[in-house]
């Protein structure tokens, strides 16, 4: 299959974006120049000087002013909803440009970029836009015994929390940014978004589209820069009422501590080390495509990606044989070629970290089966299937976030449950079996925010998503998705 040729509209984006989008306009950062790199070629596609601390403060001041004068929260909910639906339409209209930008900047398959980064994002945007008109509270008549005859009516109001700092990772740059920006806007908040310094391009385009949709200037601002500089300045700005963060557990903890210091609200969607339990009755031929997709989608750079399989011994040999064939046959190359299943990782830094994890697993005595080798140029890592790793090996405990899957046989399901839960993480897990009774008994015993059965990875805007244990705090999605961006005010009226 031939590679997609970049649309002229993709090239033109680089001519107009700046590192900051404040009050409805781009401006240049005054900090260190960040190189934006195409992971498939290692070419520098743009240089964006990062936003300095004072520039971040200016972005927050813009969002704060927009919040205080109610230019957004003061609109009728139906108007906010209409504008956010229009925003979704514009992302859909420009979907091919956004997908190509995501492939160019992140390295991912153009198929994934079209279907997930754009397609799923648009559906998510529509779901959340509709919630803008469904913000409700509760009402009650109060009974206060010490004031005889007094009549009291009480109700609650869900009010926007204020200025939101949205901090996003690089694996699904635009989609995860929207997972924060959309509910914040639907709730009536204003936003300063900091995308990952590796993948800032689509976030900047989103801000432009929001203006075109009718979101007033100042309501949605973007600052580009590294976490330790731009990100820290954002989290520490006292006007930030809420930090909504998706990224690694290590960064999430640091941000949580800083936010807690001044009681800013925060929610964290963090890393995972997601297990699958394969029961003895499972048919390897049937489940291997699903397991392989769960582990290697987006080259393993998925927070919910499958990374450890525990399989009851009778099914082990068949499973390993099938997984070897699957991994061995995966094509590896540029994301712009839609036939390539494994694509470059996001950066040289991440490529090195993943390769180090694989090397350490081998040094620790595990056997590593490698798939096809990628092109020399580009941040490629061949897919890897690890067997024989000790339970306490790093490859079994630490998030790798690359195309690596380990498989361990177990004598019984008790051992599988113990090993699956023996992790500081608890984002997602799956059970693969046709034995409904056994499966249903296992579901409550798994420590994970999402448990899949005979599948692994799908998310839906209407299904809460988040982590147990060190995989996070709070939930995205679901009918209560706006709760993370509102305060509850109780009102008591005597009459
Ligand atoms: P990261 O923690 O390195 O960075 C995430 C974001 O935080 C980036 O924008 C970064 O610049 C910023 N940042 C870093 N240090 C900061 C600081 N001190 N203050 C403020 N901001 C700071 O994560 P990453 O490498 O970009 O993303 C990969 C990680 O994200 C993986 O651990 C993955 O599991 C996780 N993730 C989780 C989910 C989820 O929904 N649970 C989804 C996607 C990714």
Tab-separated table of N, CA and C in Angstrom, residues 73 105 107 201 278 294 307 320 335 396 409 436 449:
chain	number	residue	atom	x	y	z
A	73	UNK	N	-19.466	31.049	30.914
A	73	UNK	CA	-20.401	30.401	31.846
A	73	UNK	C	-21.733	31.144	31.884
A	105	UNK	N	3.372	14.037	13.640
A	105	UNK	CA	3.989	14.503	14.888
A	105	UNK	C	4.175	13.368	15.894
A	107	UNK	N	3.802	9.856	15.050
A	107	UNK	CA	4.348	8.652	14.440
A	107	UNK	C	3.331	7.554	14.217
A	201	UNK	N	1.187	19.902	18.217
A	201	UNK	CA	0.646	20.568	17.028
A	201	UNK	C	-0.883	20.560	16.983
A	278	UNK	N	-5.995	-15.561	31.073
A	278	UNK	CA	-6.514	-16.464	30.041
A	278	UNK	C	-6.826	-17.791	30.722
A	294	UNK	N	-4.706	-5.761	21.595
A	294	UNK	CA	-4.715	-5.077	22.892
A	294	UNK	C	-3.311	-4.677	23.326
A	307	UNK	N	-0.274	-5.663	28.935
A	307	UNK	CA	1.184	-5.853	28.991
A	307	UNK	C	1.605	-7.152	29.669
A	320	UNK	N	1.183	-19.382	23.218
A	320	UNK	CA	2.514	-18.881	22.865
A	320	UNK	C	2.777	-19.059	21.376
A	335	UNK	N	3.949	5.330	9.938
A	335	UNK	CA	2.509	5.436	10.145
A	335	UNK	C	1.786	5.986	8.931
A	396	UNK	N	7.818	-7.085	34.421
A	396	UNK	CA	6.514	-7.507	34.931
A	396	UNK	C	5.875	-6.450	35.835
A	409	UNK	N	2.805	-18.675	32.443
A	409	UNK	CA	1.840	-19.730	32.763
A	409	UNK	C	1.574	-19.765	34.271
A	436	UNK	N	-18.737	-18.586	31.595
A	436	UNK	CA	-19.339	-17.372	32.137
A	436	UNK	C	-19.343	-17.365	33.669
A	449	UNK	N	-9.802	-0.353	37.332
A	449	UNK	CA	-10.915	0.547	37.050
A	449	UNK	C	-11.814	0.037	35.935
